[in-house]
mmCIF file with all atom_site columns, C-alpha atoms in Angstrom:
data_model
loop_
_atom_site.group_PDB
_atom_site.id
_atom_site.type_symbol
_atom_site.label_atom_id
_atom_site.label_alt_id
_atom_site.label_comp_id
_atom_site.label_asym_id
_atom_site.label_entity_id
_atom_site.label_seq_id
_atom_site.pdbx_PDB_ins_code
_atom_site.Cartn_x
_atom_site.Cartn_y
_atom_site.Cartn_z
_atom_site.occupancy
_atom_site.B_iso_or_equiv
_atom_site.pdbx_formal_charge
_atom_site.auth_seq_id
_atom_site.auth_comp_id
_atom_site.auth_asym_id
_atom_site.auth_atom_id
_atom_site.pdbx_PDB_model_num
ATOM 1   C CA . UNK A 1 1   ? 88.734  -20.067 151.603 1.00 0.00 ? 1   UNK A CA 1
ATOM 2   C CA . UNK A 1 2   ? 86.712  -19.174 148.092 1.00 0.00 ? 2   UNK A CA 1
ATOM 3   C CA . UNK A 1 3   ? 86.610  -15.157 149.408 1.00 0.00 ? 3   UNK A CA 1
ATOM 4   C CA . UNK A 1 4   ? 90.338  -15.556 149.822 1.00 0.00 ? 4   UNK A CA 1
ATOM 5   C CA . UNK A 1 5   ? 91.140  -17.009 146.807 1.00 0.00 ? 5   UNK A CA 1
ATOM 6   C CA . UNK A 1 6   ? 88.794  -14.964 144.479 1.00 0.00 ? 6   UNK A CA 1
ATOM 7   C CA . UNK A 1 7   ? 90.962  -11.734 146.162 1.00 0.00 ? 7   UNK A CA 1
ATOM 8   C CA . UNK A 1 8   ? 93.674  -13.211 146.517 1.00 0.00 ? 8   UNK A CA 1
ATOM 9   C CA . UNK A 1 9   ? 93.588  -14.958 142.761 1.00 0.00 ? 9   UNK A CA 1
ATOM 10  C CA . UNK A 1 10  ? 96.973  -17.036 143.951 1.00 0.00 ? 10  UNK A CA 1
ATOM 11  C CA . UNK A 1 11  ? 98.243  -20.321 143.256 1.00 0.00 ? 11  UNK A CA 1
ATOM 12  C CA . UNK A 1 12  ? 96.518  -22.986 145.308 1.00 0.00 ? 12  UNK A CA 1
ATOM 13  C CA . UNK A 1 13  ? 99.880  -23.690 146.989 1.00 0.00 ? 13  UNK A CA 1
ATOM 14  C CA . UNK A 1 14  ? 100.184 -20.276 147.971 1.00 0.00 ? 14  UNK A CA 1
ATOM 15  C CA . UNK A 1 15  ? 96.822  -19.983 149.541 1.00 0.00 ? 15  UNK A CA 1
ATOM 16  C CA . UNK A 1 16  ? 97.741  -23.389 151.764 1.00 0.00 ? 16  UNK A CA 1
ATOM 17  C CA . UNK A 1 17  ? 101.146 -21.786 152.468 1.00 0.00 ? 17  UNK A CA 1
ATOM 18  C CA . UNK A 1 18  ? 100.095 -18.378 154.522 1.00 0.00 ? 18  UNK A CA 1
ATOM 19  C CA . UNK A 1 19  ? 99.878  -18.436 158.004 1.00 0.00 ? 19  UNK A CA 1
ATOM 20  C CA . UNK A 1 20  ? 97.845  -16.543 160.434 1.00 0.00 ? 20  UNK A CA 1
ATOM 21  C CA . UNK A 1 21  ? 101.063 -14.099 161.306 1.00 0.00 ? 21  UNK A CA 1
ATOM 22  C CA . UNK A 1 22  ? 101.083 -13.094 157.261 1.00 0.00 ? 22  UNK A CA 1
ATOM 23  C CA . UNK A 1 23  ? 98.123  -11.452 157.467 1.00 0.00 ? 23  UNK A CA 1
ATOM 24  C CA . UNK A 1 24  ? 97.077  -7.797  158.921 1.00 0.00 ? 24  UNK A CA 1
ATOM 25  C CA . UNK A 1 25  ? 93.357  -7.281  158.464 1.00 0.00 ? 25  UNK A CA 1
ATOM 26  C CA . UNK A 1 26  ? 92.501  -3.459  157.963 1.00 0.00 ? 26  UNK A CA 1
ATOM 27  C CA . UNK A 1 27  ? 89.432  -1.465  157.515 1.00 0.00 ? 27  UNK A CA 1
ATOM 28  C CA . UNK A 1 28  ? 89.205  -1.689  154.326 1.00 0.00 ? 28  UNK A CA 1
ATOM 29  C CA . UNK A 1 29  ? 91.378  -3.815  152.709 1.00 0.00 ? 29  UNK A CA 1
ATOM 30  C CA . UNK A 1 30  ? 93.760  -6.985  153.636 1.00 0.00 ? 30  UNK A CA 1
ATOM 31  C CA . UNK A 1 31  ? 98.057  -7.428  153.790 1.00 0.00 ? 31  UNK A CA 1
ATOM 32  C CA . UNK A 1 32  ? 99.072  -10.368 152.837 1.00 0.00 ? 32  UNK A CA 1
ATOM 33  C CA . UNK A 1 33  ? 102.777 -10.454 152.883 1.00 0.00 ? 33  UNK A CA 1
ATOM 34  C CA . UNK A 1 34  ? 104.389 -13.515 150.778 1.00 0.00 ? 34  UNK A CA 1
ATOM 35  C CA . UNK A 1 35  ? 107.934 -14.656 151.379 1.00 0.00 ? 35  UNK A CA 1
ATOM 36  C CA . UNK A 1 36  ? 108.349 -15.987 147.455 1.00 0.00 ? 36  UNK A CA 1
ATOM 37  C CA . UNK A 1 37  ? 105.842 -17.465 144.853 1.00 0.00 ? 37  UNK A CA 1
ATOM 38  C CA . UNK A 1 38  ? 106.811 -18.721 141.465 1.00 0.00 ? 38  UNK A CA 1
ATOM 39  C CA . UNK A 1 39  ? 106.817 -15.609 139.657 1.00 0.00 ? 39  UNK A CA 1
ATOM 40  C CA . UNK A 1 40  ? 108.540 -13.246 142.362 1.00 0.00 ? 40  UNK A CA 1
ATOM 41  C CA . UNK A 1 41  ? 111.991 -15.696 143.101 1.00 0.00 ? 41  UNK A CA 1
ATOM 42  C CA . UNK A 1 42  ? 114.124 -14.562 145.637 1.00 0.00 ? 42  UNK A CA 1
ATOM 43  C CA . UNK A 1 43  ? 111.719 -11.692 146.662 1.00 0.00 ? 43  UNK A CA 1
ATOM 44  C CA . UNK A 1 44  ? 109.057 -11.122 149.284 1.00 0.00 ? 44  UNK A CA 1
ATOM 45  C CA . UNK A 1 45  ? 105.889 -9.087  149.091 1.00 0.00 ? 45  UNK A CA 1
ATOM 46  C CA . UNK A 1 46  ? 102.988 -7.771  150.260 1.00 0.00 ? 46  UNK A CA 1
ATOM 47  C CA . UNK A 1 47  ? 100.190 -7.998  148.403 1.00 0.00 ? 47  UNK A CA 1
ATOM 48  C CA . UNK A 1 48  ? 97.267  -5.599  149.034 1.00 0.00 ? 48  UNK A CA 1
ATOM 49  C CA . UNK A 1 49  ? 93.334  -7.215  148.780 1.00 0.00 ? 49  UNK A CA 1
ATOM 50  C CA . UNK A 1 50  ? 90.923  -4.394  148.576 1.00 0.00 ? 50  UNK A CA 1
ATOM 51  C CA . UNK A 1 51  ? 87.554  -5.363  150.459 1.00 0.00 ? 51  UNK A CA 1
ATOM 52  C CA . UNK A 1 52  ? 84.562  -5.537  148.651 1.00 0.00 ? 52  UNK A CA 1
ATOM 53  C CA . UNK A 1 53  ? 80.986  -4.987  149.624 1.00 0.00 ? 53  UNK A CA 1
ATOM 54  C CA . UNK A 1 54  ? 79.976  -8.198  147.690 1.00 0.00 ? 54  UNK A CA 1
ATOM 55  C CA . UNK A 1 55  ? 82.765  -10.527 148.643 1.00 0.00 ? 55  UNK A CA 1
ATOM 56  C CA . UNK A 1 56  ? 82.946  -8.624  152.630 1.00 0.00 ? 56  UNK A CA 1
ATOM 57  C CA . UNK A 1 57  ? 86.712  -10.175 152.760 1.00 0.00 ? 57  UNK A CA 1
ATOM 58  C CA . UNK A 1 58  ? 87.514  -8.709  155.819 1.00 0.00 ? 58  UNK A CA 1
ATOM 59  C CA . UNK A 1 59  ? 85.071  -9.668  157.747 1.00 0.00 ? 59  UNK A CA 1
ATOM 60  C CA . UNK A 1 60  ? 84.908  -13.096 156.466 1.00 0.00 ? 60  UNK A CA 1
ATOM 61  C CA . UNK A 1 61  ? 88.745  -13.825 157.490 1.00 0.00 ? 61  UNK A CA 1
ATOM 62  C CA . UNK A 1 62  ? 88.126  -12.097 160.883 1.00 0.00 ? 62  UNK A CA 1
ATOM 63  C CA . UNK A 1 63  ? 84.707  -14.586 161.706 1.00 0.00 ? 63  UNK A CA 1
ATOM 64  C CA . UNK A 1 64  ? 87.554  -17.113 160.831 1.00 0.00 ? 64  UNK A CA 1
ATOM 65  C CA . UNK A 1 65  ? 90.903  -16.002 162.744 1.00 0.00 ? 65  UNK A CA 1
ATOM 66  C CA . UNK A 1 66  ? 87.949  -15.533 165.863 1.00 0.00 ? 66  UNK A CA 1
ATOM 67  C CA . UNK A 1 67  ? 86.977  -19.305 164.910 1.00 0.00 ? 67  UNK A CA 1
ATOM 68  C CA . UNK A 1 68  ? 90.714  -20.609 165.000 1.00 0.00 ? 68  UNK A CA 1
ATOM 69  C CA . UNK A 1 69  ? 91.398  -18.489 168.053 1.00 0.00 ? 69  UNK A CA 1
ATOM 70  C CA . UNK A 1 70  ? 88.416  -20.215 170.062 1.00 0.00 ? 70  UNK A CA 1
ATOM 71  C CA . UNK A 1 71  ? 89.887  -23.557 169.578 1.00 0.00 ? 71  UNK A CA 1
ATOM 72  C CA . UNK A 1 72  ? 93.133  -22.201 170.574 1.00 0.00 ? 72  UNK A CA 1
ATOM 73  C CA . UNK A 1 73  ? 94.757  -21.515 167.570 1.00 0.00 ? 73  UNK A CA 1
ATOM 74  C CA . UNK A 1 74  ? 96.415  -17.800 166.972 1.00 0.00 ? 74  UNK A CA 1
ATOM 75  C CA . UNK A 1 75  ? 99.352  -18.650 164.508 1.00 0.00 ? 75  UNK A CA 1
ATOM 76  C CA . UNK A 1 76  ? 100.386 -21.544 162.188 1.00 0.00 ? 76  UNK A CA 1
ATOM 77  C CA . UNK A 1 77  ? 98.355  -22.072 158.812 1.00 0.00 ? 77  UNK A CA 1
ATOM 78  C CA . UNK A 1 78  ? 95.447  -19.988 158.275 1.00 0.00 ? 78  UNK A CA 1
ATOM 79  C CA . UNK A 1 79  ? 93.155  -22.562 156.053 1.00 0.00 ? 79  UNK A CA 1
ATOM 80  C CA . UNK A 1 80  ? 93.532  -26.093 157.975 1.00 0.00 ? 80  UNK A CA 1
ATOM 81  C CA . UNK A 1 81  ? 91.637  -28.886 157.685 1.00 0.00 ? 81  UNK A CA 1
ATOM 82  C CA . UNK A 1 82  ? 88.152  -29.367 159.494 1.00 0.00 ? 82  UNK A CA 1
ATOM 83  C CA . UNK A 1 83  ? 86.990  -32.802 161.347 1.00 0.00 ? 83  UNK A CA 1
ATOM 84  C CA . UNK A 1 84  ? 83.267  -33.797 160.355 1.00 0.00 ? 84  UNK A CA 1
ATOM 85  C CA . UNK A 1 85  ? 82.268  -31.912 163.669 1.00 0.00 ? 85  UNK A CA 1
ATOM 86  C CA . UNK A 1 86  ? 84.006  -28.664 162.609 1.00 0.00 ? 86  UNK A CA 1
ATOM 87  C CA . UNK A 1 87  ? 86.840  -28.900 164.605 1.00 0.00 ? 87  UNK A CA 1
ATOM 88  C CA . UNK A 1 88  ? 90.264  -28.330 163.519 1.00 0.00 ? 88  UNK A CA 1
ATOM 89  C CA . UNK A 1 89  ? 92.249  -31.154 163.070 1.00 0.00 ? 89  UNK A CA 1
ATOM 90  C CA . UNK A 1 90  ? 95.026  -31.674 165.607 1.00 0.00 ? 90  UNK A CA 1
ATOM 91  C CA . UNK A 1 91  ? 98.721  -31.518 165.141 1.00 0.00 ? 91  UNK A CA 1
ATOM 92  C CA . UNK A 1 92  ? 99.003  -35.024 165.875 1.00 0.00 ? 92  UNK A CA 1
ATOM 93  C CA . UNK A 1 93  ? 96.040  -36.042 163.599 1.00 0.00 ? 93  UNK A CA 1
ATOM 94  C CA . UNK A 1 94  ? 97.747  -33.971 160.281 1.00 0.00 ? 94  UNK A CA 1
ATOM 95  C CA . UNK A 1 95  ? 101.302 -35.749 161.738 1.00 0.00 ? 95  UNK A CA 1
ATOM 96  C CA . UNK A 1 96  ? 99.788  -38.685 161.246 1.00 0.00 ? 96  UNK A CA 1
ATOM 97  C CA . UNK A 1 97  ? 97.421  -38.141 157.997 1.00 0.00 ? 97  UNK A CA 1
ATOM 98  C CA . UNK A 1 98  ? 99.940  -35.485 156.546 1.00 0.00 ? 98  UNK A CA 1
ATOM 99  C CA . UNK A 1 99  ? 103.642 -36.374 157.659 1.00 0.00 ? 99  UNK A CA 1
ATOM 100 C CA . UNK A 1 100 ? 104.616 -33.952 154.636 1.00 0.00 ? 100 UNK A CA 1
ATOM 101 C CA . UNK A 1 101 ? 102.575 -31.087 154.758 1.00 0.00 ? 101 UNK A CA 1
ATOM 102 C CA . UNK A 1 102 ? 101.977 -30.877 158.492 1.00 0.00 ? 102 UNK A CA 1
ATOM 103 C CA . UNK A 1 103 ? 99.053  -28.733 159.460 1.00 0.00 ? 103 UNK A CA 1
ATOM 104 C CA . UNK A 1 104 ? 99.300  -27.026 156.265 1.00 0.00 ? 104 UNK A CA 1
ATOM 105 C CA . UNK A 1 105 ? 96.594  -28.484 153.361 1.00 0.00 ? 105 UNK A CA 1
ATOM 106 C CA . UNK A 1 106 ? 97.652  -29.905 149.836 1.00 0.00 ? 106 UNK A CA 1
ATOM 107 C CA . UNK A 1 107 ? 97.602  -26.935 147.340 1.00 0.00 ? 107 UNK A CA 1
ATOM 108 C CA . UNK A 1 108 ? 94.661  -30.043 145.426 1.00 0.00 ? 108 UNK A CA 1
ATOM 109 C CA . UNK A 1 109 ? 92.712  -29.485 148.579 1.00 0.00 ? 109 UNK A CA 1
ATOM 110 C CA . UNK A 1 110 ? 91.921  -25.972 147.758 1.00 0.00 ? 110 UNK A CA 1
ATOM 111 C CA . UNK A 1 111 ? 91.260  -27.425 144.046 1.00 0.00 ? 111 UNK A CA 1
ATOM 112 C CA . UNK A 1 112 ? 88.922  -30.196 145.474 1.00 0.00 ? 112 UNK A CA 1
ATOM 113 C CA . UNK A 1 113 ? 87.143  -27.957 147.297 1.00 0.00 ? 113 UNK A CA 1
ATOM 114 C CA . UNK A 1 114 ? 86.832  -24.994 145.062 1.00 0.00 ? 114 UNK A CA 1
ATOM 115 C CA . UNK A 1 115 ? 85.248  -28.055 142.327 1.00 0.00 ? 115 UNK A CA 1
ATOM 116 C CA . UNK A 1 116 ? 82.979  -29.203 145.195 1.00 0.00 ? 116 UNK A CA 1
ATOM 117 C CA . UNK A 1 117 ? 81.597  -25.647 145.831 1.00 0.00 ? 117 UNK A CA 1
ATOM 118 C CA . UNK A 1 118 ? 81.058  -25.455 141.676 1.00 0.00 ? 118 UNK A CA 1
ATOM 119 C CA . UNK A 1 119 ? 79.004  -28.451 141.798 1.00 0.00 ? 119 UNK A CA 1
ATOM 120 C CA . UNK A 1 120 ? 76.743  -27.720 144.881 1.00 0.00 ? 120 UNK A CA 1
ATOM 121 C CA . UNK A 1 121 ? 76.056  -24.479 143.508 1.00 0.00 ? 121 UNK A CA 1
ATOM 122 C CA . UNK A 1 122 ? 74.457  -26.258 140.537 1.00 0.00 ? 122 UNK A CA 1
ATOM 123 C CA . UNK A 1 123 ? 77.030  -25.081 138.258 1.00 0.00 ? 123 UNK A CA 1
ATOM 124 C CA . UNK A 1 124 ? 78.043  -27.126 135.115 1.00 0.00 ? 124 UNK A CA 1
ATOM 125 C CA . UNK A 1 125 ? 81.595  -27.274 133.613 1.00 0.00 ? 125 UNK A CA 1
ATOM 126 C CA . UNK A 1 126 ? 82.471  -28.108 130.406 1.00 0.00 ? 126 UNK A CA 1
ATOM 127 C CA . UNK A 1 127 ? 85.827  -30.246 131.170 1.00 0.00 ? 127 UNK A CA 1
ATOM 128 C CA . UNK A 1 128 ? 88.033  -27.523 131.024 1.00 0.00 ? 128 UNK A CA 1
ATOM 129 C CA . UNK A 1 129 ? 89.442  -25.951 134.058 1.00 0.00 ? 129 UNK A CA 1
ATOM 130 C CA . UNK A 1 130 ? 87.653  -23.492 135.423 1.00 0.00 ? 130 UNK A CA 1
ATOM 131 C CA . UNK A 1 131 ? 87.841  -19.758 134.790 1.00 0.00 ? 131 UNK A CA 1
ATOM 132 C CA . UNK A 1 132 ? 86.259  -16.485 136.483 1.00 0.00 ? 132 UNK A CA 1
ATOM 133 C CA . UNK A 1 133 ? 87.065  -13.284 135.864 1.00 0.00 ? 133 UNK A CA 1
ATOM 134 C CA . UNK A 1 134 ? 84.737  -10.591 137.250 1.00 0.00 ? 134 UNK A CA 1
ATOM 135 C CA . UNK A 1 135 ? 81.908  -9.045  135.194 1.00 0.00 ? 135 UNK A CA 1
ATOM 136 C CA . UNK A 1 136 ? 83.406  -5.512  134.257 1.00 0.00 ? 136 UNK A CA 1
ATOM 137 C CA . UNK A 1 137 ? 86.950  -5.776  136.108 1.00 0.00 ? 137 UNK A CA 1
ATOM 138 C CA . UNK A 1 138 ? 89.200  -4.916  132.986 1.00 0.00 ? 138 UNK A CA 1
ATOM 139 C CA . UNK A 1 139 ? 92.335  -5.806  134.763 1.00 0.00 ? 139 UNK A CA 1
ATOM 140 C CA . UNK A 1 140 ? 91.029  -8.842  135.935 1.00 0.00 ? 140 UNK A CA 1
ATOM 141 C CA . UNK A 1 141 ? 92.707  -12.138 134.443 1.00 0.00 ? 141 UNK A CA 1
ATOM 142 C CA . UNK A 1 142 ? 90.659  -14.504 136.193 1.00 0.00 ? 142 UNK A CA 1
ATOM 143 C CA . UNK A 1 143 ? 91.720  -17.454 138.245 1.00 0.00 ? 143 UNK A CA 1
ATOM 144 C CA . UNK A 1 144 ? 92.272  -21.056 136.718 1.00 0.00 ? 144 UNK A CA 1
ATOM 145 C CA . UNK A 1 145 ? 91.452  -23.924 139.020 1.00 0.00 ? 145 UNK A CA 1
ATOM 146 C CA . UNK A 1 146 ? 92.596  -27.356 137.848 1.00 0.00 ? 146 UNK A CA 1
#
């Protein structure tokens, strides 16, 4: 989910909305095709995310989508939540913990976790959100996680 989102550099929201069918993993780069997001109303799009040799998006989504497909899963939300043993949660678990969402995760999970990550890695923040934009990218704007 952080290799997706550092590519992808999306809202939260729009991370927890993309399903398995919105994505088409190439060689060297992955589609992600988006039906509408806050700035594009009205207007879908497909968004290209080059692979990089540091980040290795591609094959990090594919060891995923192999993941979801052993436990049965080929379509629906691609970032779902995980049990304590790893498992992904049923559909009648989420219906139960997540009558709104559904199998899809809270846009704040992807926050939550991304401020998790940031913690166990030792980092420190100063109380304001958190920022990274790539050493040397110019057109990089980084991504702001609140």
């Amino acid at each position: 989910m952080l290799a997706f989102g550092y590519s992808f550099m999306g809202r939260s929201i729009e991370d927890t909305n993309l399903d398995v069918e919105d994505l088409t993993i190439l060689s060297d780069r992955i589609l992600v095709w988006v039906a509408e997001d806050k700035s594009h109303k009205d207007e879908d799009q497909t968004i290209p995310l080059r692979d990089r040799r540091d980040v290795q998006l591609g094959a990090r989504m594919n060891r995923w989508l192999a993941y979801l497909a052993e436990q049965g899963i080929t379509d629906g939300p691609v970032f779902r939540h995980l049990r304590k043993n790893g498992k992904v949660a049923t559909a009648e678990t989420r219906a139960k913990k997540a009558p709104v969402r559904g199998e899809h995760l809270r846009g704040h999970v992807v926050n939550e976790r991304v401020k998790f990550w940031f913690a166990k890695a030792g980092l420190v923040g100063d109380g304001r959100p958190i920022t990274y934009s790539p050493p040397g990218d110019s057109h990089a704007v980084g991504q702001r996680w609140e």
